[in-house]
Amino acid sequence: MENNRIDVNVDLDMSVFQAGEMTHTKISEPGRFTRMGNSMYLQFNESMENDDHASILVKITENGEIHVKREAKNTNLSSMLYFTHRDHNAASVYTEYGVMQMKTFTKDSLVEIKDHPLQGKINIDYDLIYDDNIVGNYKFRLIFTV
């Protein structure tokens, strides 16, 4: 399975508590799972309004760090978030007005991947922080299967 791309089905459920309001986003899309060296990658698209989409890349490193890159070219919005269990990390959010340097605090994270048949679960509970203030509380629940 080394360096092979495997087609998978991705289900992502994202809950966000921000400014006193809770929002939920559910995504079910086809994706690709790849192993390169000691890292694993999951790529899929998020369908958006006006026939637009965001490209999402999730990387899991050999030491358990999770990187999530999201890029919507038509709206010039993208983000690069890093997650380490029970730790703070740098984060960047790119907007049409420039780059916002932020932080994440990973309250809890879980990665479970099984090979036969290929399936996985990635859970991240985190705070997004800007200028030492918590902007929102997030729950990221991703499941993929062959």
PDB file of N, CA and C in Angstrom, residues 6 9 11 17 25 27 31 34-35 46 53 65 79 90 96 99 101 103-104 106 111 113 118-119 132 135 142:
ATOM      1  N   ILE A   6      -5.673   5.307  -2.683  1.00  0.00           N
ATOM      2  CA  ILE A   6      -6.827   4.435  -2.552  1.00  0.00           C
ATOM      3  C   ILE A   6      -8.070   5.313  -2.476  1.00  0.00           C
ATOM      4  N   ASN A   9     -14.495   6.843   0.765  1.00  0.00           N
ATOM      5  CA  ASN A   9     -15.648   7.708   1.020  1.00  0.00           C
ATOM      6  C   ASN A   9     -15.381   8.440   2.324  1.00  0.00           C
ATOM      7  N   ASP A  11     -16.782  11.037   5.330  1.00  0.00           N
ATOM      8  CA  ASP A  11     -17.886  11.686   6.028  1.00  0.00           C
ATOM      9  C   ASP A  11     -17.282  12.563   7.117  1.00  0.00           C
ATOM     10  N   PHE A  17     -18.905  26.224  17.852  1.00  0.00           N
ATOM     11  CA  PHE A  17     -19.570  27.121  18.797  1.00  0.00           C
ATOM     12  C   PHE A  17     -18.806  28.426  18.757  1.00  0.00           C
ATOM     13  N   THR A  25     -21.840  21.387  10.213  1.00  0.00           N
ATOM     14  CA  THR A  25     -21.604  21.165   8.797  1.00  0.00           C
ATOM     15  C   THR A  25     -21.355  19.683   8.602  1.00  0.00           C
ATOM     16  N   ILE A  27     -20.374  16.829   5.639  1.00  0.00           N
ATOM     17  CA  ILE A  27     -19.837  16.646   4.302  1.00  0.00           C
ATOM     18  C   ILE A  27     -19.722  15.152   4.044  1.00  0.00           C
ATOM     19  N   GLY A  31     -13.006  10.654  -1.733  1.00  0.00           N
ATOM     20  CA  GLY A  31     -11.672  11.168  -1.450  1.00  0.00           C
ATOM     21  C   GLY A  31     -10.614  10.149  -1.808  1.00  0.00           C
ATOM     22  N   THR A  34      -3.646   8.212   0.940  1.00  0.00           N
ATOM     23  CA  THR A  34      -2.302   7.912   0.446  1.00  0.00           C
ATOM     24  C   THR A  34      -1.348   7.788   1.621  1.00  0.00           C
ATOM     25  N   ARG A  35      -0.452   6.811   1.534  1.00  0.00           N
ATOM     26  CA  ARG A  35       0.660   6.720   2.490  1.00  0.00           C
ATOM     27  C   ARG A  35       1.932   7.101   1.747  1.00  0.00           C
ATOM     28  N   GLU A  46     -14.847  19.795  -0.498  1.00  0.00           N
ATOM     29  CA  GLU A  46     -16.069  20.202   0.187  1.00  0.00           C
ATOM     30  C   GLU A  46     -16.882  21.015  -0.810  1.00  0.00           C
ATOM     31  N   HIS A  53     -16.067  24.834  -4.660  1.00  0.00           N
ATOM     32  CA  HIS A  53     -15.641  23.790  -3.734  1.00  0.00           C
ATOM     33  C   HIS A  53     -14.355  24.217  -3.037  1.00  0.00           C
ATOM     34  N   GLU A  65       0.820  14.113  14.941  1.00  0.00           N
ATOM     35  CA  GLU A  65       0.319  15.449  14.635  1.00  0.00           C
ATOM     36  C   GLU A  65      -0.648  15.363  13.470  1.00  0.00           C
ATOM     37  N   SER A  79      -6.863  28.020   4.828  1.00  0.00           N
ATOM     38  CA  SER A  79      -6.354  27.934   6.198  1.00  0.00           C
ATOM     39  C   SER A  79      -5.400  26.753   6.294  1.00  0.00           C
ATOM     40  N   ALA A  90       0.667  26.854  15.982  1.00  0.00           N
ATOM     41  CA  ALA A  90       0.426  27.995  15.108  1.00  0.00           C
ATOM     42  C   ALA A  90      -0.616  27.611  14.060  1.00  0.00           C
ATOM     43  N   GLU A  96      -8.812  37.536   1.693  1.00  0.00           N
ATOM     44  CA  GLU A  96      -8.533  38.504   0.633  1.00  0.00           C
ATOM     45  C   GLU A  96      -7.838  39.748   1.183  1.00  0.00           C
ATOM     46  N   VAL A  99      -3.027  37.730   5.663  1.00  0.00           N
ATOM     47  CA  VAL A  99      -2.888  36.543   6.498  1.00  0.00           C
ATOM     48  C   VAL A  99      -3.172  36.899   7.960  1.00  0.00           C
ATOM     49  N   GLN A 101      -2.559  35.442  11.594  1.00  0.00           N
ATOM     50  CA  GLN A 101      -1.832  34.443  12.374  1.00  0.00           C
ATOM     51  C   GLN A 101      -2.656  34.119  13.609  1.00  0.00           C
ATOM     52  N   LYS A 103      -3.789  30.657  16.544  1.00  0.00           N
ATOM     53  CA  LYS A 103      -3.307  29.464  17.240  1.00  0.00           C
ATOM     54  C   LYS A 103      -4.459  28.489  17.381  1.00  0.00           C
ATOM     55  N   THR A 104      -4.103  27.219  17.506  1.00  0.00           N
ATOM     56  CA  THR A 104      -5.083  26.212  17.893  1.00  0.00           C
ATOM     57  C   THR A 104      -4.642  25.647  19.238  1.00  0.00           C
ATOM     58  N   THR A 106      -5.435  22.078  20.981  1.00  0.00           N
ATOM     59  CA  THR A 106      -6.083  20.785  20.794  1.00  0.00           C
ATOM     60  C   THR A 106      -6.443  20.225  22.162  1.00  0.00           C
ATOM     61  N   VAL A 111      -6.790   9.406  16.438  1.00  0.00           N
ATOM     62  CA  VAL A 111      -6.623   8.892  15.084  1.00  0.00           C
ATOM     63  C   VAL A 111      -6.620   7.375  15.175  1.00  0.00           C
ATOM     64  N   ILE A 113      -6.709   4.114  12.427  1.00  0.00           N
ATOM     65  CA  ILE A 113      -6.719   3.669  11.039  1.00  0.00           C
ATOM     66  C   ILE A 113      -6.479   2.166  11.016  1.00  0.00           C
ATOM     67  N   LEU A 118      -9.509  -1.031   4.632  1.00  0.00           N
ATOM     68  CA  LEU A 118      -9.057   0.317   5.002  1.00  0.00           C
ATOM     69  C   LEU A 118     -10.236   1.141   5.513  1.00  0.00           C
ATOM     70  N   GLN A 119     -10.070   1.665   6.710  1.00  0.00           N
ATOM     71  CA  GLN A 119     -11.052   2.567   7.304  1.00  0.00           C
ATOM     72  C   GLN A 119     -10.367   3.381   8.377  1.00  0.00           C
ATOM     73  N   ASP A 132      -4.832  36.006  21.639  1.00  0.00           N
ATOM     74  CA  ASP A 132      -5.060  35.462  22.982  1.00  0.00           C
ATOM     75  C   ASP A 132      -6.536  35.357  23.380  1.00  0.00           C
ATOM     76  N   VAL A 135     -11.711  32.351  19.643  1.00  0.00           N
ATOM     77  CA  VAL A 135     -12.648  32.765  18.603  1.00  0.00           C
ATOM     78  C   VAL A 135     -13.791  31.763  18.495  1.00  0.00           C
ATOM     79  N   LEU A 142     -14.235  13.000  11.507  1.00  0.00           N
ATOM     80  CA  LEU A 142     -14.063  12.517  10.153  1.00  0.00           C
ATOM     81  C   LEU A 142     -13.971  10.998  10.170  1.00  0.00           C
TER      82      LEU A 142
END
